[in-house]
Short mmCIF file of C-alpha atoms in Angstrom, two decimals:
data_model
loop_
_atom_site.label_atom_id
_atom_site.label_comp_id
_atom_site.label_asym_id
_atom_site.label_seq_id
_atom_site.Cartn_x
_atom_site.Cartn_y
_atom_site.Cartn_z
CA MET A 1 86.08 120.74 125.81
CA ARG A 2 84.91 122.68 122.74
CA ASP A 3 86.09 126.04 121.44
CA LEU A 4 83.54 128.83 121.08
CA ALA A 5 83.94 132.17 119.31
CA ASN A 6 82.22 135.53 119.17
CA THR A 7 80.31 136.65 116.09
CA LYS A 8 83.09 138.78 114.58
CA ASP A 9 85.67 136.02 114.92
CA ARG A 10 83.30 133.49 113.38
CA GLN A 11 82.88 135.78 110.39
CA LYS A 12 86.66 136.05 110.11
CA ILE A 13 87.01 132.26 110.13
CA ASP A 14 84.54 132.05 107.25
CA LEU A 15 86.34 134.77 105.29
CA VAL A 16 89.83 133.33 105.92
CA SER A 17 88.66 129.87 104.87
CA GLN A 18 87.51 131.27 101.54
CA LYS A 19 90.34 133.72 100.82
CA ASN A 20 93.40 132.04 102.32
CA TYR A 21 92.41 128.40 101.84
CA SER A 22 90.49 128.78 98.56
CA ILE A 23 87.39 127.01 99.84
CA PRO A 24 84.36 128.34 97.93
CA GLY A 25 81.55 129.69 100.06
CA ILE A 26 79.06 127.31 98.45
CA VAL A 27 81.21 124.37 99.59
CA LEU A 28 81.19 125.61 103.19
CA MET A 29 77.42 126.12 102.97
CA GLU A 30 76.85 122.64 101.57
CA ASN A 31 79.07 121.12 104.28
CA ALA A 32 77.16 122.93 107.02
CA ALA A 33 73.78 121.96 105.55
CA ARG A 34 74.78 118.31 105.22
CA SER A 35 75.94 118.22 108.85
CA CYS A 36 72.75 119.96 109.98
CA TRP A 37 70.58 117.48 108.08
CA GLU A 38 72.42 114.57 109.68
CA ALA A 39 71.75 116.08 113.13
CA ILE A 40 68.10 116.69 112.24
CA THR A 41 67.51 113.13 111.01
CA ASP A 42 69.15 111.80 114.17
CA PHE A 43 66.86 114.01 116.26
CA LEU A 44 63.80 112.80 114.35
CA SER A 45 64.80 109.16 114.76
CA GLN A 46 64.90 109.67 118.53
CA LYS A 47 61.41 111.17 118.39
CA THR A 48 60.11 108.17 116.38
CA ARG A 49 59.08 110.27 113.40
CA GLY A 50 59.59 108.84 109.93
CA GLN A 51 59.39 110.15 106.38
CA GLU A 52 55.77 111.16 106.81
CA THR A 53 57.08 114.12 108.83
CA GLY A 54 55.90 117.35 107.19
CA ILE A 55 58.77 119.86 107.14
CA VAL A 56 58.57 123.62 106.75
CA VAL A 57 61.83 125.50 106.24
CA ILE A 58 61.66 129.22 106.98
CA ALA A 59 64.43 130.91 105.00
CA GLY A 60 65.74 134.42 105.46
CA PRO A 61 67.43 136.54 102.77
CA GLY A 62 71.05 135.86 103.75
CA ASN A 63 73.46 132.97 104.07
CA ASN A 64 71.52 131.48 106.98
CA GLY A 65 68.58 131.26 104.61
CA GLY A 66 70.89 129.60 102.09
CA ASP A 67 71.78 126.97 104.68
CA GLY A 68 68.07 126.35 105.23
CA LEU A 69 67.39 126.01 101.52
CA SER A 70 70.20 123.45 101.18
CA ILE A 71 68.72 121.51 104.11
CA ALA A 72 65.31 121.67 102.43
CA ARG A 73 66.79 120.16 99.27
CA ARG A 74 68.26 117.28 101.24
CA ALA A 75 64.99 116.69 103.06
CA GLY A 76 63.04 116.68 99.82
CA TYR A 77 65.47 114.34 98.10
CA ALA A 78 65.16 112.01 101.10
CA GLY A 79 61.41 111.77 100.52
CA PHE A 80 60.09 114.17 103.15
CA PRO A 81 57.25 116.53 102.20
CA VAL A 82 58.81 120.01 102.29
CA ILE A 83 57.48 123.55 101.98
CA VAL A 84 59.86 126.53 101.92
CA VAL A 85 58.46 129.67 103.50
CA HIS A 86 60.60 132.69 102.65
CA CYS A 87 60.62 136.50 102.74
CA GLY A 88 60.56 137.04 98.97
CA GLU A 89 64.11 138.34 98.56
CA TRP A 90 67.65 136.99 98.43
CA LYS A 91 70.39 139.37 99.57
CA SER A 92 72.97 136.59 99.47
CA ASP A 93 74.23 135.28 96.12
CA LEU A 94 74.66 131.85 97.72
CA ALA A 95 71.06 131.85 98.94
CA ARG A 96 69.92 132.73 95.44
CA VAL A 97 71.87 129.79 94.00
CA GLN A 98 70.26 127.47 96.55
CA TYR A 99 66.83 128.84 95.68
CA GLU A 100 67.41 128.22 91.96
CA MET A 101 68.41 124.61 92.66
CA LEU A 102 65.21 124.06 94.62
CA ALA A 103 63.05 125.78 92.02
CA ALA A 104 64.53 123.59 89.29
CA SER A 105 63.48 120.51 91.26
CA GLY A 106 59.89 121.72 91.70
CA PHE A 107 59.89 122.40 95.45
CA ALA A 108 56.88 124.18 96.99
CA PHE A 109 57.48 127.82 97.98
CA CYS A 110 55.49 130.39 99.91
CA ASP A 111 56.36 134.08 100.35
CA TRP A 112 55.07 135.04 103.77
CA LYS A 113 55.04 138.76 102.92
CA THR A 114 52.61 138.31 100.02
CA ASN A 115 50.71 135.23 101.20
CA TRP A 116 50.61 135.27 104.97
CA ALA A 117 47.59 132.98 105.20
CA ALA A 118 49.35 130.19 103.29
CA ALA A 119 52.53 130.63 105.33
CA GLU A 120 50.59 130.53 108.59
CA SER A 121 48.72 127.41 107.53
CA ALA A 122 51.93 125.64 106.50
CA ILE A 123 53.71 126.42 109.75
CA LYS A 124 50.78 125.52 111.98
CA SER A 125 50.30 122.17 110.24
CA ALA A 126 54.00 121.22 110.11
CA ASP A 127 55.54 118.41 112.15
CA LEU A 128 58.96 120.07 111.98
CA VAL A 129 59.74 123.77 111.55
CA ILE A 130 63.31 124.62 110.56
CA ASP A 131 64.26 128.20 111.43
CA ALA A 132 66.86 129.57 108.99
CA MET A 133 66.05 133.28 108.96
CA PHE A 134 69.00 134.91 110.70
CA GLY A 135 72.40 133.57 111.74
CA SER A 136 74.88 134.95 114.23
CA GLY A 137 75.62 137.94 112.00
CA LEU A 138 72.48 139.67 113.29
CA SER A 139 73.42 142.83 115.19
CA ARG A 140 70.04 144.29 116.13
CA SER A 141 66.63 143.32 117.41
CA VAL A 142 64.19 141.57 115.10
CA GLY A 143 61.55 143.99 113.89
CA GLY A 144 59.27 144.90 111.02
CA ASP A 145 57.96 142.04 108.88
CA TYR A 146 59.94 139.49 110.88
CA LEU A 147 58.18 140.02 114.21
CA PRO A 148 54.98 138.21 113.14
CA ILE A 149 56.84 135.22 111.70
CA VAL A 150 58.98 134.78 114.83
CA SER A 151 55.86 135.01 116.99
CA LEU A 152 54.14 132.46 114.75
CA ILE A 153 57.03 130.01 115.10
CA ASN A 154 56.96 130.39 118.87
CA SER A 155 53.22 129.69 118.92
CA VAL A 156 53.70 126.22 117.41
CA ASP A 157 52.22 123.49 119.62
CA ARG A 158 55.32 121.69 120.91
CA GLN A 159 53.26 118.60 121.64
CA GLN A 160 52.64 118.26 117.90
CA ALA A 161 55.75 119.77 116.29
CA PHE A 162 59.39 120.60 116.86
CA VAL A 163 61.36 123.75 116.06
CA ILE A 164 64.98 123.46 114.95
CA SER A 165 67.22 126.49 114.43
CA VAL A 166 70.16 126.58 112.03
CA ASP A 167 73.34 127.92 113.69
CA ILE A 168 71.51 130.10 116.24
CA PRO A 169 67.84 130.87 117.02
CA SER A 170 66.77 133.73 114.76
CA GLY A 171 66.73 137.00 116.67
CA LEU A 172 69.33 135.98 119.22
CA PHE A 173 72.44 138.15 119.16
CA ALA A 174 75.12 139.44 121.52
CA GLY A 175 73.04 142.42 122.68
CA PHE A 176 69.75 140.53 123.01
CA ASN A 177 67.53 141.79 125.83
CA PRO A 178 65.06 139.11 127.01
CA GLN A 179 62.84 141.84 128.47
CA THR A 180 62.29 143.74 125.23
CA ASP A 181 63.50 141.59 122.31
CA ILE A 182 62.10 138.47 120.68
CA CYS A 183 63.82 135.44 119.20
CA VAL A 184 62.88 131.94 118.12
CA GLN A 185 62.52 129.39 120.92
CA ALA A 186 64.18 126.27 119.53
CA ASP A 187 63.93 122.66 120.64
CA LEU A 188 67.24 121.94 118.91
CA THR A 189 69.96 124.23 117.55
CA CYS A 190 72.47 123.00 114.96
CA ALA A 191 75.42 125.24 115.81
CA VAL A 192 78.20 125.49 113.23
CA SER A 193 81.56 124.99 114.96
CA PRO A 194 83.06 126.97 116.54
CA ALA A 195 79.65 127.81 117.98
CA ASP A 196 78.69 131.37 118.82
CA ILE A 197 79.40 132.14 122.47
CA ALA A 198 75.98 133.84 122.69
CA LEU A 199 74.40 130.38 122.69
CA TYR A 200 76.02 129.66 126.03
CA THR A 201 75.43 133.01 127.71
CA PRO A 202 73.35 132.01 130.77
CA ALA A 203 70.58 134.52 130.04
CA TYR A 204 70.23 133.21 126.47
CA ARG A 205 71.02 129.50 126.81
CA SER A 206 67.44 128.30 127.22
CA TYR A 207 66.36 129.71 123.83
CA ALA A 208 68.59 127.24 121.97
CA GLY A 209 67.16 124.04 123.45
CA ARG A 210 69.47 121.12 122.88
CA ILE A 211 72.63 122.19 121.03
CA VAL A 212 74.37 119.97 118.49
CA HIS A 213 77.71 121.12 117.07
CA VAL A 214 77.98 120.66 113.29
CA ASP A 215 80.93 120.95 110.92
CA ALA A 216 81.17 123.33 107.95
CA GLY A 217 84.65 122.17 107.00
CA PHE A 218 86.64 125.16 108.22
CA PRO A 219 90.39 124.39 108.23
CA PRO A 220 91.56 123.79 111.84
CA SER A 221 94.39 126.29 111.41
CA ALA A 222 91.87 128.97 110.37
CA CYS A 223 89.80 128.29 113.47
CA ASP A 224 92.84 128.29 115.75
CA GLN A 225 93.50 131.94 114.94
CA TYR A 226 90.20 133.14 116.31
CA SER A 227 88.82 130.51 118.69
CA GLY A 228 90.24 129.15 121.92
CA GLN A 229 89.57 132.20 124.09
CA HIS A 230 86.25 130.70 125.14
CA ARG A 231 85.86 127.03 125.92
CA LEU A 232 82.85 124.93 126.74
CA CYS A 233 82.74 122.07 129.20
CA GLU A 234 80.02 119.98 127.56
CA VAL A 235 79.45 117.89 130.68
CA MET A 236 78.58 120.99 132.70
CA ASP A 237 76.35 122.33 129.93
CA LYS A 238 74.42 119.06 129.95
CA VAL A 239 74.10 119.09 133.73
CA LEU A 240 73.01 122.72 133.94
CA PHE A 241 70.75 123.02 130.90
CA GLU A 242 69.70 119.61 129.62
CA THR A 243 69.00 117.75 132.85
CA ARG A 244 65.31 117.07 133.32
CA LEU A 245 64.30 115.79 136.74
CA GLU A 246 61.85 112.93 136.96
CA ALA A 247 58.75 113.50 139.03
CA THR A 248 59.95 110.75 141.41
CA ALA A 249 63.46 112.21 141.85
CA TYR A 250 64.66 112.72 145.41
CA LYS A 251 67.77 113.90 147.22
CA ASN A 252 69.89 110.78 146.86
CA SER A 253 68.98 110.15 143.21
CA ARG A 254 70.03 113.54 141.85
CA GLY A 255 73.78 113.53 142.38
CA HIS A 256 76.12 114.78 145.06
CA VAL A 257 78.30 117.86 144.45
CA ALA A 258 81.41 118.41 146.58
CA VAL A 259 82.86 121.94 146.55
CA TYR A 260 86.46 122.46 147.66
CA ALA A 261 87.01 126.22 147.67
CA GLY A 262 87.38 129.43 149.60
CA SER A 263 89.40 130.83 152.44
CA VAL A 264 88.61 133.05 155.40
CA GLN A 265 90.03 136.04 153.54
CA TRP A 266 88.42 135.20 150.19
CA PRO A 267 85.19 133.26 150.84
CA GLY A 268 83.29 134.39 147.73
CA ALA A 269 84.20 131.46 145.48
CA ALA A 270 83.10 128.92 148.04
CA VAL A 271 79.81 130.69 148.76
CA LEU A 272 78.91 131.24 145.11
CA ALA A 273 79.84 127.72 144.01
CA ALA A 274 77.93 126.06 146.84
CA LYS A 275 74.81 128.18 146.34
CA ALA A 276 74.87 127.66 142.58
CA ALA A 277 75.08 123.88 143.02
CA GLY A 278 72.24 124.00 145.51
CA LEU A 279 70.04 125.97 143.13
CA GLY A 280 70.80 123.56 140.29
CA ALA A 281 69.83 119.94 139.82
CA ALA A 282 72.13 118.50 142.49
CA GLY A 283 70.41 116.55 145.26
CA ARG A 284 73.13 117.16 147.84
CA VAL A 285 75.92 119.72 148.15
CA SER A 286 78.92 119.38 150.48
CA LEU A 287 81.23 122.35 151.01
CA MET A 288 84.77 121.61 152.12
CA ALA A 289 85.97 124.92 153.55
CA ASP A 290 87.00 126.72 156.72
CA GLU A 291 84.16 126.52 159.24
CA LYS A 292 84.08 130.33 159.47
CA ILE A 293 82.73 130.44 155.92
CA ILE A 294 79.66 128.29 156.72
CA PRO A 295 77.58 131.10 158.32
CA LEU A 296 77.94 133.11 155.10
CA LEU A 297 75.83 130.55 153.27
CA GLY A 298 72.84 131.77 155.23
#
């Protein structure tokens, strides 16, 4: 089981860690970036891609962009070819510090607002696109100059490249409406623990791809104050969202779910659980309940 937290509580954990535990924000950012880079290199090793992998990091103006810049520095120091595509402004002091470190080392930069053609070319030719535009602090729909860049990321040929989001896919937030809003579609999301509960909201879960929980070094006692209300069963998340059926799969090779639930007076739990299992990846579903409930399954 893992603890999750909403956006406001995650922000409080960050603030408490800095104010009450005297952990500088740059230290938390560096910790998160290091953990993200470890998850990214593990992902790449599974995809049999080596140091020839061309990486484009798309950095926003805030702390999420700062995380991306720190990841870019690690990738460059490890020998990967890296281009940083950014929005031309740094609203976060920490992001500005990260930018200055990269600039001092001679990294390649591209401002997508002033040189869209170069940014488009870099993203379309990348083997790995790292999305670090917006974190979980976003409270409104992506719009303006960010709509084209999100659309461009989502147009990447997934047979040739991967998209990895830092903390949460940019554009995804608690009020996200899949019918009208747009966000990055990630293949992998490096979620800083405790992860944002929005990542596991059923209507949003598919945008995150595979989720890896990474550590920013928040003190456990700081997290305990604000997390724990929402908990994730990782086994069920894997079954529901990461299971990919083989073309040759059949009833007896896809698992058997047994549901023990319900009563004649309160049959809803039994009906919903059995139907949900049947609509999922399970090959067989057995409901252990009063026989009067069976007709309700229709």
